mmCIF file of C-alpha atoms in Angstrom:
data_model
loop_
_atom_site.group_PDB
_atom_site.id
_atom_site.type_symbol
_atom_site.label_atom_id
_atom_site.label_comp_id
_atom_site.label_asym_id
_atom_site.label_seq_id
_atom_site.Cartn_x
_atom_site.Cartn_y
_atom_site.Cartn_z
ATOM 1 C CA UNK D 1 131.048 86.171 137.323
ATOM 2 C CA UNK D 2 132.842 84.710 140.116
ATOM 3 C CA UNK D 3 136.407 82.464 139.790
ATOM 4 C CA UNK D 4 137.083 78.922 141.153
ATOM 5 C CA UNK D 5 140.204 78.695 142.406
ATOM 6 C CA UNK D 6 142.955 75.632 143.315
ATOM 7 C CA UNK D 7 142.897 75.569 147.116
ATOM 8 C CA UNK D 8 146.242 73.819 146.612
ATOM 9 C CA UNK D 9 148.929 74.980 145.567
ATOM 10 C CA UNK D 10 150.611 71.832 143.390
ATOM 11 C CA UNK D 11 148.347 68.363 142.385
ATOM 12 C CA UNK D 12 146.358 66.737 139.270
ATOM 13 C CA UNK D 13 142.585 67.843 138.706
ATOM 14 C CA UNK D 14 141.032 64.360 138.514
ATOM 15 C CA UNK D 15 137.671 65.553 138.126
ATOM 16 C CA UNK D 16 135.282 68.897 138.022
ATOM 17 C CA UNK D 17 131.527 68.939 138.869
ATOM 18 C CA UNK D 18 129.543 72.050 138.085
ATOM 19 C CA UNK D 19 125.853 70.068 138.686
ATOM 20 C CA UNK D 20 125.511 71.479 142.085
ATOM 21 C CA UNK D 21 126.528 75.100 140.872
ATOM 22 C CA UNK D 22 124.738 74.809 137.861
ATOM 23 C CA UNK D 23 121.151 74.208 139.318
ATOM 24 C CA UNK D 24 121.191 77.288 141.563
ATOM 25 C CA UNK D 25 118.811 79.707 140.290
ATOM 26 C CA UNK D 26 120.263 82.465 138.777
ATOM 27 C CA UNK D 27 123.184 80.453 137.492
ATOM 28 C CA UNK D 28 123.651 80.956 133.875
ATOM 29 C CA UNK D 29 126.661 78.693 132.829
ATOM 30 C CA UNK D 30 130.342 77.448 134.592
ATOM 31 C CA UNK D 31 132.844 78.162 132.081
ATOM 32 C CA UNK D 32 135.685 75.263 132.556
ATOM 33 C CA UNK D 33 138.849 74.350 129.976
ATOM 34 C CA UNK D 34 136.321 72.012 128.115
ATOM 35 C CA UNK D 35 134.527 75.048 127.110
ATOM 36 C CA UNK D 36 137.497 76.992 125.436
ATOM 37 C CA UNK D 37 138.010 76.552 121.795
ATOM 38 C CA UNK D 38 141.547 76.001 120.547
ATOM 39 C CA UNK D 39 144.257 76.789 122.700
ATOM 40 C CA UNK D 40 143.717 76.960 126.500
ATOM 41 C CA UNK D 41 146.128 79.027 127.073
ATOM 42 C CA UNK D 42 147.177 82.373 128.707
ATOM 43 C CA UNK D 43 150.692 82.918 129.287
ATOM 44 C CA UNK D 44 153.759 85.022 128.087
ATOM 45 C CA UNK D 45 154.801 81.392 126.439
ATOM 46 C CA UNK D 46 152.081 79.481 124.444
ATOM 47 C CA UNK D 47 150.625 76.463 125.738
ATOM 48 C CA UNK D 48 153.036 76.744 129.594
ATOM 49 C CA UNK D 49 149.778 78.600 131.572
ATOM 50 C CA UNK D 50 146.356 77.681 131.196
ATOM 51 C CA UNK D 51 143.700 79.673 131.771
ATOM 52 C CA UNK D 52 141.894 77.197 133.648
ATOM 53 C CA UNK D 53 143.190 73.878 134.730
ATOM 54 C CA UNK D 54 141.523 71.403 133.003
ATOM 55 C CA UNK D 55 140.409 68.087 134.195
ATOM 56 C CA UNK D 56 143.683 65.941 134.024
ATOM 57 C CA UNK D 57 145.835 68.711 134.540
ATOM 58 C CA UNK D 58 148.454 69.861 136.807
ATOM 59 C CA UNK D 59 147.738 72.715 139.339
ATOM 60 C CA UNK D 60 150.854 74.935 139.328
ATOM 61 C CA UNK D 61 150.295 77.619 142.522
ATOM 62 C CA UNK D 62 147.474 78.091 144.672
ATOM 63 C CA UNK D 63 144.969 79.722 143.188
ATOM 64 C CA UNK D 64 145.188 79.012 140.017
ATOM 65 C CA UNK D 65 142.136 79.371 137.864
ATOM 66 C CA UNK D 66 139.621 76.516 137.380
ATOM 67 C CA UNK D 67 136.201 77.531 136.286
ATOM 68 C CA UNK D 68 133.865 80.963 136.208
ATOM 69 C CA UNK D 69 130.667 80.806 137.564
ATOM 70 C CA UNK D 70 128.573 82.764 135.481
ATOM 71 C CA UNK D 71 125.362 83.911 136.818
ATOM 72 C CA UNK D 72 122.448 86.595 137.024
ATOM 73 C CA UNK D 73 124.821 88.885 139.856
ATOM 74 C CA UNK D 74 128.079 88.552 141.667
ATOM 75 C CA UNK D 75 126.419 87.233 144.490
ATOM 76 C CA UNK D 76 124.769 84.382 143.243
ATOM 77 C CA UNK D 77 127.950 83.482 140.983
ATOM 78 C CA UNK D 78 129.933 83.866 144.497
ATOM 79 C CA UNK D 79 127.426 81.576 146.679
ATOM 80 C CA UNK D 80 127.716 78.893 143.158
ATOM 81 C CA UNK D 81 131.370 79.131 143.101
ATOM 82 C CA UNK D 82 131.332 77.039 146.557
ATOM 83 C CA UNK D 83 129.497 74.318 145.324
ATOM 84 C CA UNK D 84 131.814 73.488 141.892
ATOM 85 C CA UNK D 85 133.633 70.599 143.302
ATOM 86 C CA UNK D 86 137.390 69.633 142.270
ATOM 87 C CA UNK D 87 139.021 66.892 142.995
ATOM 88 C CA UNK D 88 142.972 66.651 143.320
ATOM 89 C CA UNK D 89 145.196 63.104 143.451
ATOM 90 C CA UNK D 90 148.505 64.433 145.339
ATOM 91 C CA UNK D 91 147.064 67.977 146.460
ATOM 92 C CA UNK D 92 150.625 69.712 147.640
ATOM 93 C CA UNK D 93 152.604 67.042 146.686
ATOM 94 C CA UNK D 94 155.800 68.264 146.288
ATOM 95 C CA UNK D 95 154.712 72.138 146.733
ATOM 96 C CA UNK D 96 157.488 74.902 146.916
ATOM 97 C CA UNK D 97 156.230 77.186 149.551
ATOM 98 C CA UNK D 98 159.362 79.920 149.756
ATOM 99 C CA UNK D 99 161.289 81.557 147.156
ATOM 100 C CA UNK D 100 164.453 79.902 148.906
ATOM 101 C CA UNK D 101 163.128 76.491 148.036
ATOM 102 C CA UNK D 102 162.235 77.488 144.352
ATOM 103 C CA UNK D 103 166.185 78.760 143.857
ATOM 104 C CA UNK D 104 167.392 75.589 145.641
ATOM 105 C CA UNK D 105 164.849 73.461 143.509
ATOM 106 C CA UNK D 106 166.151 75.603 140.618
ATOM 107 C CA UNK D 107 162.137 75.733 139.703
ATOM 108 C CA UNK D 108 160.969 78.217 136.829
ATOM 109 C CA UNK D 109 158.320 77.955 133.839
ATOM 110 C CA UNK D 110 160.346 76.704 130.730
ATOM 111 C CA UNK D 111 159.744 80.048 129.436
ATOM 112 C CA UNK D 112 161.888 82.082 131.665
ATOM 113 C CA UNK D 113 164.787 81.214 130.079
ATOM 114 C CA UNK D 114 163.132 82.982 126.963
ATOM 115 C CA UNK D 115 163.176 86.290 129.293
ATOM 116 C CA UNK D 116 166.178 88.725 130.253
ATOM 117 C CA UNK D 117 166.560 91.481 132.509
ATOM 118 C CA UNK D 118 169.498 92.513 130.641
ATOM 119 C CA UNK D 119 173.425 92.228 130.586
ATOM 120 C CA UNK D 120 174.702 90.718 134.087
ATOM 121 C CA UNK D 121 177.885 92.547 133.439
ATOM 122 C CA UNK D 122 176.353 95.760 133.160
ATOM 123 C CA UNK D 123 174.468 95.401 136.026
ATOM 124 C CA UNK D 124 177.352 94.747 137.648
ATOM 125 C CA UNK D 125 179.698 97.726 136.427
ATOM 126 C CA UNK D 126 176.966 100.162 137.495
ATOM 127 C CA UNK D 127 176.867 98.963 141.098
ATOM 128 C CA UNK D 128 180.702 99.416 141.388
ATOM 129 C CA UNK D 129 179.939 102.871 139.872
ATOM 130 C CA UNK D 130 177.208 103.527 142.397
ATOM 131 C CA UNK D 131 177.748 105.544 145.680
ATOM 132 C CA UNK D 132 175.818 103.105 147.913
ATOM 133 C CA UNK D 133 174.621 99.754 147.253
ATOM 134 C CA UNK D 134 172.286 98.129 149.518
ATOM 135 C CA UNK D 135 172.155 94.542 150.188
ATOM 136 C CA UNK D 136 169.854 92.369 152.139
ATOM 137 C CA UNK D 137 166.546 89.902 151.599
ATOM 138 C CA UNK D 138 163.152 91.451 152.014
ATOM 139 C CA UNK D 139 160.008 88.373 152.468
ATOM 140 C CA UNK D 140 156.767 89.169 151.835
ATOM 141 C CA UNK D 141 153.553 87.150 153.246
ATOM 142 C CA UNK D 142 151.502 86.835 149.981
ATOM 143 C CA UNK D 143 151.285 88.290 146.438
ATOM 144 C CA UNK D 144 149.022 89.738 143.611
ATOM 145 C CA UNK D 145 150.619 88.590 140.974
ATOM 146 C CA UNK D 146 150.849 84.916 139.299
ATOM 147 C CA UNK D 147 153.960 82.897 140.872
ATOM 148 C CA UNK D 148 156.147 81.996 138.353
ATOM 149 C CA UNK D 149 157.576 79.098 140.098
ATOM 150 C CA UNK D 150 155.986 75.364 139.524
#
């Protein structure tokens, strides 16, 4: 199988159309959210990250999942991928491109505040205890993992 991915990174799916993808020959099914029973839903919190946006949904990072081409070989679910056409009302509206905009924005998943990393104030007493501490900012171009900004 082979992904579709949001080639924005923030908008509404107004509309997905598999017929081109689906009449290439070798092209066994696209998989959308109309195809998942119950709960479309893949996150840490139920129901806050779909596993594929569904047609009047929001897009929350660039590429974020929208359909799998299912076909006959990678290739020919790659080449079908191309042809599943989304459309977006307000692609990048609004998008938060840097983590400095996200903490400014103050912009997190509801869920977060469900998370910890622990006790602030032990953090804290352990860097007074440390030896060195290093400060500073470190940017990287790009990630592997799922933003968890909106």
């Amino acid at each position: 199988g082979y992904l579709v991915l949001s080639t924005c990174a923030t908008g509404k799916v107004t509309k997905i159309d598999t017929s081109a993808a689906l009449a290439i020959d070798g092209v066994k099914d696209v998989v959308t959210a109309a195809d998942i029973p119950g709960n479309n839903s893949c996150g840490f919190v139920p129901g806050e990250e779909t596993l594929f946006v569904p047609e009047g949904g929001d897009i929350m990072c660039m590429g974020q999942q929208i359909a799998l081409v299912v076909a006959t070989s990678y290739r020919v679910a790659k080449k079908a991928a191309a042809f599943v056409k989304v459309d977006v009302q307000g692609a990048n509206s609004g998008a938060i491109l840097t983590i400095d905009d996200a903490i400014k924005a103050d912009s997190k998943l509801g869920g977060a505040a469900l998370t910890s990393i622990g006790n602030k104030e032990e953090v804290k007493a352990a860097l007074a205890r440390s030896d060195q501490v290093l400060e500073g900012s470190t940017y990287i171009i790009g990630q592997h993992g799922f933003p968890m900004e909106k």
